[in-house]
Coordinates of C-alpha atoms in Angstrom, one line a residue:
X1 CA 164.5 18.8 129.9
X2 CA 162.3 21.9 129.3
X3 CA 164.1 25.3 129.4
X4 CA 162.3 27.7 131.7
X5 CA 162.4 31.5 131.1
X6 CA 162.6 32.6 134.7
X7 CA 161.6 36.2 133.7
X8 CA 158.3 34.9 132.3
X9 CA 157.5 32.2 134.8
X10 CA 157.7 31.3 138.5
X11 CA 159.5 28.1 139.1
X12 CA 160.5 26.1 142.2
X13 CA 161.3 22.5 142.9
X14 CA 161.6 20.2 145.9
X15 CA 162.6 16.6 146.5
X16 CA 160.6 13.9 148.4
X17 CA 161.4 10.4 149.7
X18 CA 158.5 8.9 147.9
X19 CA 158.1 7.5 144.3
X20 CA 157.2 9.7 141.3
X21 CA 153.8 8.0 141.3
X22 CA 153.1 8.9 144.9
X23 CA 154.1 12.5 144.1
X24 CA 151.7 12.5 141.2
X25 CA 148.8 11.1 143.2
X26 CA 149.3 13.8 145.9
X27 CA 149.4 16.6 143.3
X28 CA 146.0 15.6 141.8
X29 CA 144.6 15.5 145.3
X30 CA 144.2 19.3 145.3
X31 CA 142.0 19.4 148.4
X32 CA 144.7 17.5 150.3
X33 CA 147.3 20.3 149.8
X34 CA 145.9 23.5 148.3
X35 CA 142.4 24.0 149.5
X36 CA 139.8 21.8 151.2
X37 CA 137.3 24.0 149.4
X38 CA 138.4 22.8 145.9
X39 CA 135.5 21.3 144.0
X40 CA 135.4 19.6 140.7
X41 CA 137.5 17.1 138.7
X42 CA 141.2 17.2 139.3
X43 CA 142.3 13.7 138.0
X44 CA 141.0 13.6 134.4
X45 CA 142.2 15.6 131.3
X46 CA 139.5 18.1 130.4
X47 CA 138.2 18.1 134.0
X48 CA 137.7 21.4 135.7
X49 CA 137.9 22.5 139.3
X50 CA 137.4 25.6 141.4
X51 CA 139.9 26.6 144.0
X52 CA 138.6 28.9 146.7
X53 CA 140.0 30.5 149.8
X54 CA 137.6 32.7 151.7
X55 CA 137.0 36.0 149.8
X56 CA 140.7 36.3 149.1
X57 CA 141.2 34.0 146.0
X58 CA 139.1 31.9 143.7
X59 CA 140.0 30.5 140.3
X60 CA 138.6 28.0 137.8
X61 CA 141.2 25.6 136.4
X62 CA 141.1 23.0 133.6
X63 CA 143.3 19.9 133.7
X64 CA 145.2 19.9 130.4
X65 CA 147.7 17.1 130.8
X66 CA 148.2 14.1 133.1
X67 CA 151.0 11.6 132.8
X68 CA 151.0 9.4 135.9
X69 CA 154.3 9.6 137.7
X70 CA 155.6 12.3 135.3
X71 CA 153.5 15.4 134.8
X72 CA 150.3 17.4 135.7
X73 CA 149.4 20.5 133.8
X74 CA 146.5 23.0 134.3
X75 CA 145.2 26.0 132.5
X76 CA 143.7 28.9 134.6
X77 CA 140.4 29.7 133.0
X78 CA 139.4 32.6 135.3
X79 CA 140.7 34.1 138.5
X80 CA 139.9 36.6 141.2
X81 CA 142.1 38.1 144.0
X82 CA 140.7 40.6 146.5
X83 CA 144.1 42.3 146.9
X84 CA 144.9 43.4 143.3
X85 CA 143.4 45.6 140.6
X86 CA 144.0 43.6 137.5
X87 CA 142.0 40.4 137.8
X88 CA 143.3 39.0 134.5
X89 CA 146.8 38.4 135.9
X90 CA 146.4 34.6 136.3
X91 CA 143.8 34.1 133.5
X92 CA 145.3 32.1 130.7
X93 CA 148.4 31.1 132.6
X94 CA 149.5 27.5 133.0
X95 CA 150.5 25.6 136.1
X96 CA 152.8 22.7 135.4
X97 CA 154.2 20.0 137.7
X98 CA 157.1 17.9 136.2
X99 CA 158.0 14.9 138.2
X100 CA 161.4 13.1 138.0
X101 CA 162.8 10.0 139.7
X102 CA 165.8 11.2 141.8
X103 CA 167.9 9.2 144.3
X104 CA 165.2 6.6 145.0
X105 CA 162.6 9.3 145.6
X106 CA 161.2 12.0 143.4
X107 CA 161.8 15.6 142.4
X108 CA 158.8 17.8 141.7
X109 CA 159.5 20.9 139.5
X110 CA 156.6 23.4 139.6
X111 CA 156.3 26.1 137.0
X112 CA 153.6 28.7 136.9
X113 CA 154.0 29.7 133.3
X114 CA 153.1 33.4 132.9
X115 CA 153.3 34.4 136.6
X116 CA 155.8 37.3 136.0
X117 CA 157.6 39.7 138.4
X118 CA 155.8 42.6 136.9
X119 CA 152.4 41.3 138.1
X120 CA 150.9 43.0 141.2
X121 CA 150.2 39.6 142.7
X122 CA 153.8 38.2 142.1
X123 CA 155.2 38.7 145.6
X124 CA 152.1 37.3 147.4
X125 CA 151.6 34.5 144.9
X126 CA 155.2 33.4 144.8
X127 CA 155.3 33.3 148.6
X128 CA 152.0 31.4 148.8
X129 CA 153.1 28.9 146.2
X130 CA 156.3 28.4 148.2
X131 CA 154.3 27.5 151.3
X132 CA 151.8 25.3 149.4
X133 CA 154.5 23.4 147.6
X134 CA 157.5 23.3 149.9
X135 CA 155.2 22.8 152.9
X136 CA 151.8 21.4 152.3
X137 CA 152.3 19.4 149.1
X138 CA 155.7 18.1 150.2
X139 CA 154.2 17.0 153.5
X140 CA 151.2 15.3 151.8
X141 CA 153.6 13.4 149.6
X142 CA 156.0 12.4 152.4
X143 CA 153.5 11.8 155.3
X144 CA 150.1 11.6 153.7
X145 CA 149.0 14.8 155.5
X146 CA 149.1 18.2 153.9
X147 CA 148.1 21.6 155.3
X148 CA 145.6 23.0 152.8
X149 CA 143.5 26.0 153.3
X150 CA 140.5 24.9 155.4
X151 CA 136.9 25.1 154.3
X152 CA 134.8 28.1 155.1
X153 CA 136.3 30.6 157.6
X154 CA 139.0 28.5 159.2
X155 CA 142.4 29.9 159.9
X156 CA 145.1 29.7 157.1
X157 CA 147.8 27.2 157.7
X158 CA 151.0 28.6 159.2
X159 CA 152.9 28.4 155.8
X160 CA 150.6 31.2 154.6
X161 CA 151.7 33.8 157.2
X162 CA 154.1 35.6 154.8
X163 CA 151.5 35.7 152.0
X164 CA 148.8 36.9 154.4
X165 CA 151.1 39.7 155.7
X166 CA 151.9 40.8 152.1
X167 CA 148.2 40.8 151.2
X168 CA 147.5 43.0 154.2
X169 CA 150.1 45.5 152.9
X170 CA 148.6 45.5 149.5
X171 CA 144.9 45.8 150.6
X172 CA 143.2 49.0 149.4
X173 CA 143.2 51.4 152.3
X174 CA 139.9 52.9 153.4
X175 CA 139.8 56.6 153.1

């Protein structure tokens, strides 16, 4: 099992009542749990996709590893947040989903390698990941229906309320 340096990464995990393969299939269905506006190739090594949420966040990601029922890994090629100054915070970081069989279901361990507490986006990003993973992705795996960010200007799903409030607190104030 991989050792995770929690000071240099954000890690969380959750269990589901479905098989590791069903968890894997849901993870690569990025528009089913993260953003309906995701475009590109999410299910082939070397594929690239763009995640987009209104004017708040967009990033380009390359799929670096796929092991059906076991692992999904991505590399963030570029990133933009409208609520922080240093736009390089995610660039070059890795996003890894490790999947394990557990008690007849699966455990998904998520690690955003390089998402560190010192980053300006850490509080917002860790809260958002918590909602996407523990809410939307877990629901997609268990029920077949996630709560991704909607296309265009739709309202954020309820699991984004904390991250939305944190973003508002961090937004540059007009003078």
